[in-house]
XYZ file of C-alpha atoms in Angstrom:
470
model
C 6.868 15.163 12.997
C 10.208 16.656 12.439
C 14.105 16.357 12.071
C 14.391 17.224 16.001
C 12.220 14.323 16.810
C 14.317 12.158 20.021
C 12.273 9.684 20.188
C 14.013 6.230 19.991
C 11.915 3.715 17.358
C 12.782 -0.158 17.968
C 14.656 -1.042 14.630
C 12.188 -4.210 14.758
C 9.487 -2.451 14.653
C 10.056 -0.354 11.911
C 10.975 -3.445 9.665
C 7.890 -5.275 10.403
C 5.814 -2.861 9.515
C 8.184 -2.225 6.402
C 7.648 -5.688 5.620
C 4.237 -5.218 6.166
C 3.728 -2.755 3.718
C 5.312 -4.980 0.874
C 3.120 -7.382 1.757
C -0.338 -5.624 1.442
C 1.047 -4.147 -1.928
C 1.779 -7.487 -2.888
C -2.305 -8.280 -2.334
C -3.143 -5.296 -5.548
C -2.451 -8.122 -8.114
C -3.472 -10.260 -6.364
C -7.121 -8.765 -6.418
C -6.062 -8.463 -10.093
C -5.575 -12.035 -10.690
C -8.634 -12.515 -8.816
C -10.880 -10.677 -11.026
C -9.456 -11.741 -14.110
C -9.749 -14.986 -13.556
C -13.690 -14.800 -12.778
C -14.183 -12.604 -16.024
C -14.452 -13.695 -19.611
C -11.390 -13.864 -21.580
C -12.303 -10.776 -23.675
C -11.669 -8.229 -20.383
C -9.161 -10.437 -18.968
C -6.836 -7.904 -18.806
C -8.823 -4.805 -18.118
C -9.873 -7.000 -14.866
C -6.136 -7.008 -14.050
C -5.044 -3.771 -15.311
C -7.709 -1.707 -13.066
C -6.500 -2.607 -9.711
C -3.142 -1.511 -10.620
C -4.347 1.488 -12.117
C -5.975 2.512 -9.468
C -3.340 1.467 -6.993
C -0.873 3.941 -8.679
C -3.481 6.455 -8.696
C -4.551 6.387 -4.950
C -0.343 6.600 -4.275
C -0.510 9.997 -5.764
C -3.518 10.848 -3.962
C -2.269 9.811 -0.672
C 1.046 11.591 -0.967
C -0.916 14.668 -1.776
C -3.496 15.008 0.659
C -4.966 11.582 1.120
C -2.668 10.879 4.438
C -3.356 14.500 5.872
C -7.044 14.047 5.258
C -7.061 10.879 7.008
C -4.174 10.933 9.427
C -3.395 14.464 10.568
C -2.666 15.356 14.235
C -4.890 17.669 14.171
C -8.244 15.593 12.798
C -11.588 16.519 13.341
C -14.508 13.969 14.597
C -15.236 13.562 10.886
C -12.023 14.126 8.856
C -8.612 15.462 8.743
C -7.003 18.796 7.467
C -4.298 19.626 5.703
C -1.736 19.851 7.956
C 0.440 17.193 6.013
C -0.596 18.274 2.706
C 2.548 16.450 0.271
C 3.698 14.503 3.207
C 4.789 17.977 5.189
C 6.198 17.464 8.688
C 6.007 13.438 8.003
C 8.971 12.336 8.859
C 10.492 10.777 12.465
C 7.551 11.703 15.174
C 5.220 9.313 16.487
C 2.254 8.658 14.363
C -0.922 9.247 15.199
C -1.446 5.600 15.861
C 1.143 4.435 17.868
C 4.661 5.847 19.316
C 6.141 3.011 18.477
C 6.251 3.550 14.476
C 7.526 7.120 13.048
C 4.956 8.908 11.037
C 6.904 8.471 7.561
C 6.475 4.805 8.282
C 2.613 4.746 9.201
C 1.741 6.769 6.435
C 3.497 4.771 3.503
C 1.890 1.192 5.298
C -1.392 2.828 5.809
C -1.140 4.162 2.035
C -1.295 0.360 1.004
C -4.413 -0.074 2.294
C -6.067 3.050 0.784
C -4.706 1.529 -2.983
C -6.106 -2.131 -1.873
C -9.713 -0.941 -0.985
C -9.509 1.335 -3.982
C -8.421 -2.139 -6.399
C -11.326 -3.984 -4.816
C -13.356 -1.635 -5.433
C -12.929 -1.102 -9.119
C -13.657 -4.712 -10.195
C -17.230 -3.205 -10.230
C -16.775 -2.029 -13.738
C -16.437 -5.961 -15.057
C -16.703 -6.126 -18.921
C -18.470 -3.159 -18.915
C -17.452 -0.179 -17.059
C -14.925 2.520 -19.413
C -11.339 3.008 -17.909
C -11.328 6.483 -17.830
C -14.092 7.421 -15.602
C -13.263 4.623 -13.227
C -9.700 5.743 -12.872
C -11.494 9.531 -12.160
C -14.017 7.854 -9.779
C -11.425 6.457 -7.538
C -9.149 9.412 -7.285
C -12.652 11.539 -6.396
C -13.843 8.783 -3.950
C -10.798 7.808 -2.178
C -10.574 11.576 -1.566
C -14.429 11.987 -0.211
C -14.879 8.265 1.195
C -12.011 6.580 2.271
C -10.481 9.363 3.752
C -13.435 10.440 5.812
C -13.935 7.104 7.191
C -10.430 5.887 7.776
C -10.506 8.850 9.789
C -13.348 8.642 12.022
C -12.154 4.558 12.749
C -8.685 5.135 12.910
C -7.553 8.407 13.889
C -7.661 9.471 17.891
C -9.626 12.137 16.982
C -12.402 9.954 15.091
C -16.018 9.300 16.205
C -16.011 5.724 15.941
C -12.656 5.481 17.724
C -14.013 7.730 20.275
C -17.336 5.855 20.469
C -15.469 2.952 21.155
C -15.457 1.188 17.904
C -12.910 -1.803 17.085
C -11.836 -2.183 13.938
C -8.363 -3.454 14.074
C -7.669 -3.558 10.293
C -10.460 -2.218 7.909
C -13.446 -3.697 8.186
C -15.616 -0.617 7.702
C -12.775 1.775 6.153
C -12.104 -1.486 3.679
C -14.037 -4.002 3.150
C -17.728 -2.232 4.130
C -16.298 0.865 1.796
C -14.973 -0.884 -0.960
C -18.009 -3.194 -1.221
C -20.600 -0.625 -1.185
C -19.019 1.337 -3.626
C -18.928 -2.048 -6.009
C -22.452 -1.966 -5.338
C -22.960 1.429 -6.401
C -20.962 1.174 -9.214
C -22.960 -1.798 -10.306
C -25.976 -0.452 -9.887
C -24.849 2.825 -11.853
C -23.908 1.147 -14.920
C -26.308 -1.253 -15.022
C -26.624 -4.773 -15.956
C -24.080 -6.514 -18.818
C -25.438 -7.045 -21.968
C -27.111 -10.105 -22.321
C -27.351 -10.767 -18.459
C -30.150 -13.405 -17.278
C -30.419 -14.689 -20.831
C -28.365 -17.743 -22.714
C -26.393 -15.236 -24.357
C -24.266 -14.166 -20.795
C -23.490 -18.041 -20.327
C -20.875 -16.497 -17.865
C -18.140 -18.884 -16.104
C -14.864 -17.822 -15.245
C -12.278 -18.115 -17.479
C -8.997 -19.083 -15.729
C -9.769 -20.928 -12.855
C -5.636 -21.163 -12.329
C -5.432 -17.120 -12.084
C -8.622 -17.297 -9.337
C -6.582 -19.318 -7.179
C -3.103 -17.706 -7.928
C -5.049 -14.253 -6.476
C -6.454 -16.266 -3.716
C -2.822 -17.140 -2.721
C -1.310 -13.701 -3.609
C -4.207 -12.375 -0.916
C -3.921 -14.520 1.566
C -0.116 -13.970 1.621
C -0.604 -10.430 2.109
C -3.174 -10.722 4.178
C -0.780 -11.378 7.118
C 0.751 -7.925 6.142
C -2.518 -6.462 5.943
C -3.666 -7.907 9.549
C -0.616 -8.613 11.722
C 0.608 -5.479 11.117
C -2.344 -3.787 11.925
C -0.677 -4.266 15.118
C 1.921 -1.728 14.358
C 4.620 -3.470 16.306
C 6.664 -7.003 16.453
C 5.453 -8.463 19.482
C 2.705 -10.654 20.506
C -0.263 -9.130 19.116
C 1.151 -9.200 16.184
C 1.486 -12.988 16.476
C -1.901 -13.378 17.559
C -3.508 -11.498 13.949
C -1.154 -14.152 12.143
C -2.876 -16.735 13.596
C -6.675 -16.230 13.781
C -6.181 -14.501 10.156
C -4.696 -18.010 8.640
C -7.324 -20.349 10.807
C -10.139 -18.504 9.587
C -8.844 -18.313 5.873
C -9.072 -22.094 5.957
C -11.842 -22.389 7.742
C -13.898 -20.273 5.125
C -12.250 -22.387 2.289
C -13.620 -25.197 3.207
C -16.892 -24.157 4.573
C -17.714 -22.585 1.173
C -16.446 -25.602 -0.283
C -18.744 -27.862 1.035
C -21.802 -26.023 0.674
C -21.001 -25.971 -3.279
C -20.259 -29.941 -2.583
C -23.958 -30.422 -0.829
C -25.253 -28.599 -4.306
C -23.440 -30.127 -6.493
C -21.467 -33.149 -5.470
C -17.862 -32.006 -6.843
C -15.587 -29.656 -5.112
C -15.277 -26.461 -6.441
C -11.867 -24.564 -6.698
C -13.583 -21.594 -6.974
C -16.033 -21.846 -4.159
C -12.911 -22.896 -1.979
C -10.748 -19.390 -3.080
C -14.436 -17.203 -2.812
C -14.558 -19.447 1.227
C -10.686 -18.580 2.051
C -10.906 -14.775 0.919
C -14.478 -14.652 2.276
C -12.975 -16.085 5.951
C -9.751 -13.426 5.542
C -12.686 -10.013 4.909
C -14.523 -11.306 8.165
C -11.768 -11.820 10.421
C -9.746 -8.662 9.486
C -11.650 -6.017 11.824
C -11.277 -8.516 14.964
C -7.584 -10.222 14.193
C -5.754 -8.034 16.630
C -9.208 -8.766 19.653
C -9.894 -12.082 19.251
C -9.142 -15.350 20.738
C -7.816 -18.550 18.599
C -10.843 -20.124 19.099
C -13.090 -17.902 17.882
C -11.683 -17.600 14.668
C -13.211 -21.132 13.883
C -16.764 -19.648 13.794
C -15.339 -16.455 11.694
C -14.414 -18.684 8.946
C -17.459 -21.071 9.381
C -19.857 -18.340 9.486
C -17.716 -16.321 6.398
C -18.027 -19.649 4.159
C -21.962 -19.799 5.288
C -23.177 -16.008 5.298
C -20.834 -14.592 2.077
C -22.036 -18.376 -0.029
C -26.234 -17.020 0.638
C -25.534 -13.341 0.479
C -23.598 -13.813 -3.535
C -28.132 -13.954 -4.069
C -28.424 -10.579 -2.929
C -27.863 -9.539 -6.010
C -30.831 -11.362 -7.997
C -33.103 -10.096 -4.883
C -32.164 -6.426 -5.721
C -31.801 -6.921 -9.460
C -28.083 -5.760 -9.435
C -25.716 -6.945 -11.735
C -21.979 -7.295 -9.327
C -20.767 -9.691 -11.767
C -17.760 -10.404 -8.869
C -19.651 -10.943 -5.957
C -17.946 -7.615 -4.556
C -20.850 -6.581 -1.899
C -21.342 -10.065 -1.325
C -17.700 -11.100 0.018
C -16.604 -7.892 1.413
C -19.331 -5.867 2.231
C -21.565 -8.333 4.045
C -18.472 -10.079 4.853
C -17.076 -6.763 6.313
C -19.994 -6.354 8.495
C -20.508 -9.600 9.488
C -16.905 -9.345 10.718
C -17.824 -6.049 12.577
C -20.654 -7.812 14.715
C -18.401 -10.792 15.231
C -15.643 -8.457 16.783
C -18.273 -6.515 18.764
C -19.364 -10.135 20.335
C -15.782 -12.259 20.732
C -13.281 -9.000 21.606
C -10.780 -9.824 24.573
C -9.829 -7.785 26.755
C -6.535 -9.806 27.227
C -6.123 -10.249 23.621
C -5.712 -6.229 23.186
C -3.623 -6.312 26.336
C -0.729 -8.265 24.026
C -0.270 -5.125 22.938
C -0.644 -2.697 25.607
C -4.305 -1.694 24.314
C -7.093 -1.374 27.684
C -10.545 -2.216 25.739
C -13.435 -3.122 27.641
C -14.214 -6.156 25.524
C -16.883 -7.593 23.336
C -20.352 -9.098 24.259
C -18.864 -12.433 25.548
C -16.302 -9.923 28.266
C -20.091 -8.859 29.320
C -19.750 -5.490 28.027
C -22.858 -5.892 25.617
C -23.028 -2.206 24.335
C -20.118 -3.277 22.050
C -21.944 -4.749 19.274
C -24.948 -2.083 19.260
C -21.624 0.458 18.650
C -20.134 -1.907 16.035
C -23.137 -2.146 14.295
C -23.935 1.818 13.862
C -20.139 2.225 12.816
C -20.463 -0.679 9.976
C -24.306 0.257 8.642
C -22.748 4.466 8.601
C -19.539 3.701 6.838
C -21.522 1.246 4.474
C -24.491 3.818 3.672
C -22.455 6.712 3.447
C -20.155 4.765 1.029
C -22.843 3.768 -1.372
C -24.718 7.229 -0.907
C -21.367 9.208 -1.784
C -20.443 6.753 -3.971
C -23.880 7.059 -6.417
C -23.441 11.009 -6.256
C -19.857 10.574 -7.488
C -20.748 8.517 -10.284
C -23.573 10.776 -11.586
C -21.287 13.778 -11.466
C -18.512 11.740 -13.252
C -21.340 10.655 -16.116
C -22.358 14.213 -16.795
C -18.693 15.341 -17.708
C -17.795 15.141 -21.619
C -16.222 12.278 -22.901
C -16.955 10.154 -19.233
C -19.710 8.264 -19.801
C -19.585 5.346 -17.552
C -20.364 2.581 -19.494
C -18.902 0.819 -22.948
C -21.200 1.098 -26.005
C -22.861 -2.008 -27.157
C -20.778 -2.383 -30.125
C -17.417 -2.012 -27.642
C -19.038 -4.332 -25.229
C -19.423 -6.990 -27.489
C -16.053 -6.701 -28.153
C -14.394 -6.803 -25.318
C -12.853 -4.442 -23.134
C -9.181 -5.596 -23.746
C -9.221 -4.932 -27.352
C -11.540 -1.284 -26.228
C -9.910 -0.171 -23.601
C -6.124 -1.453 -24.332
C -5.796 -2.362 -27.880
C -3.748 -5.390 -25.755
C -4.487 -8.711 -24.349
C -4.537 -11.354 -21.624
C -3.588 -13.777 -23.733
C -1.867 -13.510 -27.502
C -3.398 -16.192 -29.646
C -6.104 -13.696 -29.369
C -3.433 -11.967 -32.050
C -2.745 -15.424 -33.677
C -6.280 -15.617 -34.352
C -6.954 -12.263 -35.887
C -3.705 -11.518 -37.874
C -2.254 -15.090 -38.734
C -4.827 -17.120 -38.748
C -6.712 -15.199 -40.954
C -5.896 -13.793 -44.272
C -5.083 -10.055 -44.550
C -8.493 -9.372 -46.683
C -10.164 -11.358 -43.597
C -8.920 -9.275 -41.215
C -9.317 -5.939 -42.726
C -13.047 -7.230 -43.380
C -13.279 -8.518 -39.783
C -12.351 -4.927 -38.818
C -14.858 -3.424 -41.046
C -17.531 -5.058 -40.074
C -17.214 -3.982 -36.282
C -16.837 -0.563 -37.484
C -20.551 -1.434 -39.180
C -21.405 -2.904 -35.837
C -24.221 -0.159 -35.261
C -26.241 -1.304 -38.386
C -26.069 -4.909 -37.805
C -26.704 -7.427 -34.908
C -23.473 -8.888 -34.217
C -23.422 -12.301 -32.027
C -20.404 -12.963 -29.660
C -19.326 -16.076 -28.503
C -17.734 -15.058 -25.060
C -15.125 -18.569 -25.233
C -14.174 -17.620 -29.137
C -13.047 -14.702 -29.922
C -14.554 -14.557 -33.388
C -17.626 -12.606 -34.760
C -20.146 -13.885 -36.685
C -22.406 -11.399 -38.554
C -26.256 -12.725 -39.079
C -29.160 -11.262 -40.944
C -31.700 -9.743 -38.006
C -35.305 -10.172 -39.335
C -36.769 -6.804 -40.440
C -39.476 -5.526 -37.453
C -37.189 -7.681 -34.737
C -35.004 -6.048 -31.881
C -32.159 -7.856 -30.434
């Protein structure tokens, strides 16, 4: 953890995980494009702007005390201190992961994957949700959540790691986290206007930006997974390849269960499969065989396609099928590891694991189940108590007004954007007196019913019949 450090680092190594690090920052837009893509046009860009946002804000908080709370030497069961408070005494000793890396280099990889589950996270807010308190909630939860349980998975000191858990690359700290908080977040703001009636007719809105993100992901994805492994070598390797067999896999599982519904192959079902197959492979990538990446993906395209429902069971609007990819998908991939973990396949490393159910040590999936069901219900618990705190400070109500909603939360929340015949239409298109009375009458929106047509971005004003609500 100092200058004096002699240790000798393999030059390799280091520029894997270097490389590594680009690539899971290079998966934050594509989360972005992701999201934006599945919105309506009108929020396009808040859908793309978030994840960024609160990528750059989790940087901060990582740098001051999110790597120290998470990562310190000198952890507790539960959570770190602040030993390394501003990155102090990070610098060229071994991290607290492996001797192989230097702790400067851990901490700015593993700061990637604090800012990814934090930008998964935050598509929760879709077409609803306000900036401001979003951007507050992730600072306060990556600080409360994510650190604790990154800890207790990852760090030496941590309960799960002690227990015995495997979770080679964030299947509870990530995926199980970041999709219980969605559905907290969803279930704190409530449902969109209009949802469940012919006035949500909701489709996505750039099919070509959903798969663009599905690329971006699964490019980064073999950042995020193979080098998990913290080293060039073998293991490594191994990640790379059960992480791309189950991506495709997934694709086109998903895929054809749309096809059995609906006879036509669905681009989107085939990006939801292959990001779907990448969540429930990520906790077993660096434990697992080849082979049993096939029923990964096969069982990601199945379970994530029937769990997108849980949300009209529970009457919770997650307008992007956050809990439903990655936090059923996250545990799914948790009881997977706990049954097809190698002993031989950790070995490729120079990791000694007992093994999953199929190496007969069967105790393995009761402890990967209690580590994915804690980190999910603490997430969600944590997560709700955040949010109500948040809402009771002035000037952070969670949600958009109706009048703001209806609008969009581009024009709301940025005054910008996705797309700039949006300004073509409003202040060319139109005649100046149009558009001044166009921007009157939203300012009037509160005494009038005003119908949107999410694929136009034009208002029409109508009479509402005295006696009638909307």
């Amino acid at each position: 953890m100092s200058t004096t450090s002699q240790v000798e680092y393999e030059a390799g190594d280091i520029a894997w995980i270097i490389t590594s690090t680009a690539l899971v920052l290079l998966m934050v837009p594509g989360a972005g494009l992701f999201y934006a893509g599945l919105g309506r046009r009108k929020s396009a860009l808040s859908l793309f702007f978030l994840p960024i946002a609160a990528a750059c804000i989790v940087f901060f908080q990582w740098f001051l005390w999110g790597y120290s709370l998470a990562f310190s030497h000198s952890a507790s069961a539960f959570i770190g201190d602040f030993a390394n408070v501003g990155f102090r005494n990070v610098l060229d000793g071994p991290s607290v992961a492996s001797a192989r890396i230097p702790d400067l280099v851990f901490a700015v990889y593993q700061g990637q994957f604090a800012a990814l589950t934090a930008a998964l996270a935050i598509g929760a807010v879709a077409e609803r949700g306000r900036p401001a308190p979003a951007l507050l909630f992730v600072f306060v939860w990556t600080t409360l959540v994510y650190d604790p349980i990154a800890c207790w998975t990852w760090n030496p000191a941590g309960w799960v790691f002690k227990l015995g858990g495997l979770d080679f690359a964030g299947g509870t700290p990530v995926h199980i986290a970041s999709g219980s908080a969605a559905l907290a977040y969803s279930f704190m703001l409530g449902k969109r206007r209009g949802h469940g009636t012919f006035e949500l007719n909701f489709r996505p809105q750039n099919t070509i930006l959903v798969i663009l993100g599905t690329l971006f992901l699964w490019v980064g994805w073999f950042g995020f997974n193979a080098g998990s492994a913290l080293s060039a070598g073998m293991r490594s390797a191994m990640a790379a390849v059960v992480t791309n067999l189950a991506a495709a896999v997934g694709g086109i599982t998903w895929c054809a269960m749309d096809y059995r519904l609906e006879g036509k192959f669905s681009a989107i079902g085939l990006c939801s499969g292959v990001v779907a197959g990448l969540v429930v492979i990520t906790p077993g990538s660096g434990y697992v065989p080849p082979w049993s990446a096939l029923i990964y993906g096969v069982l990601a395209g199945v379970v994530c396609n029937y769990a997108t429902k849980i949300k009209l069971w529970i009457g919770v609007d997650d307008a992007l099928d956050i809990f439903a990819i990655h936090g059923v998908g996250g545990l799914l991939g948790d009881l997977l590891t706990g049954l097809f973990a190698a002993d031989y396949i950790a070995a490729l490393g120079g990791t000694t694991i007992p093994g999953g159910f199929v190496n007969h040590h069967y105790v393995q999936l009761a402890i990967q189940l209690a580590d994915g069901v804690t980190g999910g219900v603490y997430s969600f618990v944590v997560s709700c108590a955040i949010l109500f705190v948040i809402s009771y400070i002035p000037s952070m109500h969670l949600r958009a007004s109706d009048a703001d909603e209806v609008l969009g939360m581009d024009e709301i929340g940025h005054g910008e954007f996705a797309y700039d015949y949006c300004e073509i239409d409003r202040d060319v298109a139109n005649s100046v007196e149009e558009t001044i009375a166009m921007r009157q009458d939203r300012m009037r929106y509160s005494q009038s019913e005003v119908r949107f047509d999410a694929d136009d971005i034009s208002l029409q004003q109508y009479a509402v019949r005295p006696g009638t609500k909307e």
